[in-house]
Tab-separated table of C-alpha atoms and ligand atoms in Angstrom:
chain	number	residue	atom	x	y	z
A	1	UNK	CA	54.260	81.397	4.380
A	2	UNK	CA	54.871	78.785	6.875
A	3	UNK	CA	51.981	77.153	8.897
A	4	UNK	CA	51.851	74.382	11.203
A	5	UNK	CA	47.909	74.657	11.871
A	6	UNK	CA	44.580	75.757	10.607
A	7	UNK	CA	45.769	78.996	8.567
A	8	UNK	CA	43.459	81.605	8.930
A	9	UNK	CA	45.586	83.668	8.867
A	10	UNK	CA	46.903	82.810	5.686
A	11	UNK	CA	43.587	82.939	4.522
A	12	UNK	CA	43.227	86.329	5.939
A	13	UNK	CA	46.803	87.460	3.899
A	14	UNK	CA	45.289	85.873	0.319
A	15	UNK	CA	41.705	87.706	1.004
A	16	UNK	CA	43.785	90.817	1.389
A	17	UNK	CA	46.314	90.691	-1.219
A	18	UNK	CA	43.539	89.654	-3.591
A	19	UNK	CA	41.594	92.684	-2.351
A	20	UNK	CA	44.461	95.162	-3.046
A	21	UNK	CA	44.535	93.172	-6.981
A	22	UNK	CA	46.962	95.027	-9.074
A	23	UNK	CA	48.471	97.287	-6.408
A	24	UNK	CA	49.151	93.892	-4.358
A	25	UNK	CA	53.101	93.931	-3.723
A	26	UNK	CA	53.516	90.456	-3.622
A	27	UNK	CA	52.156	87.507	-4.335
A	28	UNK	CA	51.789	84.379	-2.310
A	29	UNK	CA	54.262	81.440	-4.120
A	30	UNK	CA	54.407	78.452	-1.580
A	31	UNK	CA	53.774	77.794	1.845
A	32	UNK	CA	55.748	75.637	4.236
A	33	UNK	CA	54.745	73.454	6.892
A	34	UNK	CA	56.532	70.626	9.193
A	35	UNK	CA	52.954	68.734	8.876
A	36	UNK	CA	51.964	66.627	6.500
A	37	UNK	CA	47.861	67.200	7.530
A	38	UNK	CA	48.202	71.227	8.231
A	39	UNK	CA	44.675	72.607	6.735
A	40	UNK	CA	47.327	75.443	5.579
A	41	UNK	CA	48.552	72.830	3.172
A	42	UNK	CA	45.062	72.296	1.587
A	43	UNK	CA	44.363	75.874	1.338
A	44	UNK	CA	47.458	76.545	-0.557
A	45	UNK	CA	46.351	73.646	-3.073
A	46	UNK	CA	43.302	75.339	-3.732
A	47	UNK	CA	44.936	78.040	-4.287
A	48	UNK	CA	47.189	76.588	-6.679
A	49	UNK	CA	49.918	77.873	-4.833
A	50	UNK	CA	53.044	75.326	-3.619
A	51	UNK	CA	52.229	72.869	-0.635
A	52	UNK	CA	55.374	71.789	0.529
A	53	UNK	CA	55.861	69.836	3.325
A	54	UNK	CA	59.271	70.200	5.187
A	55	UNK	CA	60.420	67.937	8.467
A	56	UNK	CA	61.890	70.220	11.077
A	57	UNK	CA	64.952	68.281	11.403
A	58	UNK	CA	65.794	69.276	8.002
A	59	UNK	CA	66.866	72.705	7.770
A	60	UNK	CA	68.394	71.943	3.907
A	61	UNK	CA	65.085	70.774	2.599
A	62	UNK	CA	63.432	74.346	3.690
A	63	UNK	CA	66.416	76.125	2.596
A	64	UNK	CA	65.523	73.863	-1.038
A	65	UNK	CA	62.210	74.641	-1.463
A	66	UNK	CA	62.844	78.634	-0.279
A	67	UNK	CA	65.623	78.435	-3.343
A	68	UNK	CA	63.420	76.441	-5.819
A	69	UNK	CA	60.208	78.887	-5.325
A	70	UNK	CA	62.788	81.728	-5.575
A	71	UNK	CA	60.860	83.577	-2.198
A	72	UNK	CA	61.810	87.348	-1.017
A	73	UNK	CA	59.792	87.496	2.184
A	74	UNK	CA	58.764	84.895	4.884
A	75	UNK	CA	55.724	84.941	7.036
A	76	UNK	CA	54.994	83.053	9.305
A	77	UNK	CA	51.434	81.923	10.777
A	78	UNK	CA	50.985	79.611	13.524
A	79	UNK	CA	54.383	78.010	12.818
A	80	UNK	CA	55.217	76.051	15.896
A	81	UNK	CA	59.505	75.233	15.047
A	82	UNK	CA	62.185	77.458	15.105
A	83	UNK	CA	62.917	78.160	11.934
A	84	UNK	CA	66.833	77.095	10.937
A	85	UNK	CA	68.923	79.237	12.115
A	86	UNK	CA	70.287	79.626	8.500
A	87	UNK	CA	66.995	80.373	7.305
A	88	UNK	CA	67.095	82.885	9.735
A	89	UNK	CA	70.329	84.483	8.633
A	90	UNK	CA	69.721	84.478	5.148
A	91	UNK	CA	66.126	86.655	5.507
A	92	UNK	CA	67.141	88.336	8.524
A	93	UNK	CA	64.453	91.482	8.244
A	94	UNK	CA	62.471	90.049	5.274
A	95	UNK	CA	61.090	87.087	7.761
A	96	UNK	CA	57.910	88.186	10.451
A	97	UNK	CA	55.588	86.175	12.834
A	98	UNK	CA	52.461	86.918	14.382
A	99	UNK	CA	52.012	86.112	18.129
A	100	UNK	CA	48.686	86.213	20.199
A	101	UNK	CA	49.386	88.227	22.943
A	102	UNK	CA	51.511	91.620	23.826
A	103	UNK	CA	55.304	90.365	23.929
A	104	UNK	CA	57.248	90.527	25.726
A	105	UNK	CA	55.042	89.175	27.845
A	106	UNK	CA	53.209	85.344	27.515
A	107	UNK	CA	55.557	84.644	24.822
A	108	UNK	CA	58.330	82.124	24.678
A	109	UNK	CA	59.235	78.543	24.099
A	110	UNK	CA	56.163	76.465	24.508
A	111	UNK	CA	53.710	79.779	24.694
A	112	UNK	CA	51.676	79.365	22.220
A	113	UNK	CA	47.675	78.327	21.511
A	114	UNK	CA	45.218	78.291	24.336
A	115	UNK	CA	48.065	77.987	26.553
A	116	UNK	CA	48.685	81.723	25.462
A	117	UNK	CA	45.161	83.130	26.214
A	118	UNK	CA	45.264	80.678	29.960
A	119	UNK	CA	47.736	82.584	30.847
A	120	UNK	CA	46.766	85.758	30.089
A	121	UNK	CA	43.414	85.049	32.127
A	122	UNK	CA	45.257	84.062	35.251
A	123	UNK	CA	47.609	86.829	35.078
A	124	UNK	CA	44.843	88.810	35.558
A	125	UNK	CA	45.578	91.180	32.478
A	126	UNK	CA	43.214	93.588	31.227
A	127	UNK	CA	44.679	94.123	27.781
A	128	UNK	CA	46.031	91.897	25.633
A	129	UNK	CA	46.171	91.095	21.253
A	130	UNK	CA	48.655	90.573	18.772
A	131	UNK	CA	52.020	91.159	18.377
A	132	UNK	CA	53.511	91.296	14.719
A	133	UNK	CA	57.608	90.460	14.872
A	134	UNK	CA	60.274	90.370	12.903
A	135	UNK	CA	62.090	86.747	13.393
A	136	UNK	CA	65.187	86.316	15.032
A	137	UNK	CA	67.033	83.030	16.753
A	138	UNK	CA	64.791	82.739	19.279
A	139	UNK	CA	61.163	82.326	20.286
A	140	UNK	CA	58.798	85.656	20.043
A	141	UNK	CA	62.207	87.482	20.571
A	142	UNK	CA	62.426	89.641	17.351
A	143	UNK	CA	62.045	93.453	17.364
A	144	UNK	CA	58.013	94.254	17.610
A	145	UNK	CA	56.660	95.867	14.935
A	146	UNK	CA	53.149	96.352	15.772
A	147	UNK	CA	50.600	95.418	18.369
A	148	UNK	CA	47.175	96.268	18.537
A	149	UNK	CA	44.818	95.815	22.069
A	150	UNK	CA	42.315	93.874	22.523
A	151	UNK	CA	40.337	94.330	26.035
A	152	UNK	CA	40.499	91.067	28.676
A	153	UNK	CA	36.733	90.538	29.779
A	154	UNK	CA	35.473	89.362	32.521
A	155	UNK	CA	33.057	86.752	31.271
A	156	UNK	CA	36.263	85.473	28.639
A	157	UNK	CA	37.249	82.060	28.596
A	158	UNK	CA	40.668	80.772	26.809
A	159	UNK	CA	38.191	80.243	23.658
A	160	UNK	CA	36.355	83.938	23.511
A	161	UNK	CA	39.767	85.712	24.365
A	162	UNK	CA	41.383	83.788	20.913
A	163	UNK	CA	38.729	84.501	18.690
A	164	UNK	CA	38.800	88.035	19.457
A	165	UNK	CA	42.321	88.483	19.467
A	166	UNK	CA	42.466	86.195	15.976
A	167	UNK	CA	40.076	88.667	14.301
A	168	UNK	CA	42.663	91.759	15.396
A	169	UNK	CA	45.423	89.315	13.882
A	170	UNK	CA	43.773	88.929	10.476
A	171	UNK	CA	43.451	92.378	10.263
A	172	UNK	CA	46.776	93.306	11.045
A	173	UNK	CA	49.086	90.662	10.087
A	174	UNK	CA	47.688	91.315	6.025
A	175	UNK	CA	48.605	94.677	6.249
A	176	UNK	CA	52.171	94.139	7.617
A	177	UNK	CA	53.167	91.611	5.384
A	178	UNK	CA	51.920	93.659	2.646
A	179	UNK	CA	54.201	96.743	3.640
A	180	UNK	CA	56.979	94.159	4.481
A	181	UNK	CA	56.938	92.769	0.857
A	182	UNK	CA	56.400	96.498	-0.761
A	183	UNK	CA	59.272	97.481	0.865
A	184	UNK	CA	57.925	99.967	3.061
A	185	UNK	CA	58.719	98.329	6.552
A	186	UNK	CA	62.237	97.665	7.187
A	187	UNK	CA	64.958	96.701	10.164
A	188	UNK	CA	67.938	98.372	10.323
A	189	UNK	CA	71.368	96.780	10.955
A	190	UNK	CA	70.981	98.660	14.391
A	191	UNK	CA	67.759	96.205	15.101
A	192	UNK	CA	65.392	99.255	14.404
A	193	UNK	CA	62.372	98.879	13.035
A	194	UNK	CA	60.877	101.427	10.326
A	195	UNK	CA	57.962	102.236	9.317
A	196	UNK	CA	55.914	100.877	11.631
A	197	UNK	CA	53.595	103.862	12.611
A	198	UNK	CA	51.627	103.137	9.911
A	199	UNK	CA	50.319	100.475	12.179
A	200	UNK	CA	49.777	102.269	15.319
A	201	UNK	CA	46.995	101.268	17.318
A	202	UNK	CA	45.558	104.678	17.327
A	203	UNK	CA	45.719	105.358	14.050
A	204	UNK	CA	43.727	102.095	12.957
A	205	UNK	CA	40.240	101.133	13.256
A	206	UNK	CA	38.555	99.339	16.767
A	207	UNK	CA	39.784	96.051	17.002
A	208	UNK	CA	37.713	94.437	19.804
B	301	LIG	C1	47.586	82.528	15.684
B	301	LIG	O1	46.919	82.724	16.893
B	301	LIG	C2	48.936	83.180	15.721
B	301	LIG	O2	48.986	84.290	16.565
B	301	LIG	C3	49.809	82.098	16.272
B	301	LIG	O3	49.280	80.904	15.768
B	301	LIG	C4	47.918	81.066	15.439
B	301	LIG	C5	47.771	80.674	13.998
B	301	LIG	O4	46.437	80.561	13.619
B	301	LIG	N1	51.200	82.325	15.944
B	301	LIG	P1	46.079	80.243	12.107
B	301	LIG	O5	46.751	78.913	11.761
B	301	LIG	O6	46.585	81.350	11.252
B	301	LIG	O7	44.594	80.124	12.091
């Protein structure tokens, strides 16, 4: 995984593969982040998985460490660089990100925190949640693989809007990377995802 920030929602990916035990697909083997301080880091160490910390104008140390830790599938959680572009090439459909809002919309370079849930408030938007995405060149671009709702209220603030839509992410995100690593979610050569209606929104339990 690679994390810039708090990771909860790495948390929320351990608590679940650790819930699935011997069935888990995949197991977590080193985490990624372009700060030295990320609390991601120290929940990796206590973990006992890898910490590594890589600077984002160094796209051959993260291509290293990838190598060294021998890693099939990349998520990313609250990872705010682009990932290398060769990076990118080399787990194109085997790398996903998890965005707090419904992309296409509030997404983009520089979209992404409270600045995310602001802007979703003064739009005026009634629903909004997270997006999971494969990762592509660009920013939030990727094809969409799942998105759940989570109702805009009118008392929400920037804060109450991200906690709600954080709890829909950390039950979500889990369950893609899980079918991501078991194989069971894929993207075609034509862009397409598969296997993605097992995350439909009205198939899967309230969110908000
Ligand atoms: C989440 O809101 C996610 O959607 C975004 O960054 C945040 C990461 O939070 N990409 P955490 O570090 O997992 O707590």
């Amino acid at each position: 995984m690679f994390a810039s920030g708090g990771g909860s929602n790495l948390q929320a990916i351990c608590d679940h593969l650790d819930a699935l035990g011997a069935a888990a697909p995949a197991d977590l083997v080193l985490v990624v982040s372009d700060r030295k301080d990320a609390v991601a880091l120290e929940r990796a160490r206590k973990r006992r998985v890898a910490a590594e910390w890589a600077p984002r104008d160094d796209p051959q140390a993260v291509i290293e460490v990838l190598e060294t830790h021998e890693v099939g599938c990349i998520a990313l959680a609250g990872y705010l660089r682009l990932v290398p572009a060769r990076v990118i090439a080399a787990f194109r459909g085997r790398i996903v990100n998890v965005h707090p809002a419904l992309l296409p919309a509030f997404g983009g370079p520089g979209m992404y925190g409270a600045r995310v849930h602001e802007a979703v408030l003064r739009a005026g938007a009634r629903i909004t949640g997270p997006t999971v995405h494969f990762v592509n060149e660009r920013y939030d671009e990727g094809a969409i693989i799942a998105q759940w709702p989570v109702p805009v209220r009118e008392e929400d603030t920037p804060a109450s809007l991200a906690r709600r839509v954080l709890a829909a992410e950390h039950r979500l995100y889990p369950r893609c990377v899980a079918a991501l690593c078991a194989g069971a979610l894929t993207l075609g050569d034509d862009g397409r995802v598969h296997g993605a209606d097992a995350f439909a929104f009205d198939t899967a339990p309230a969110v908000a």
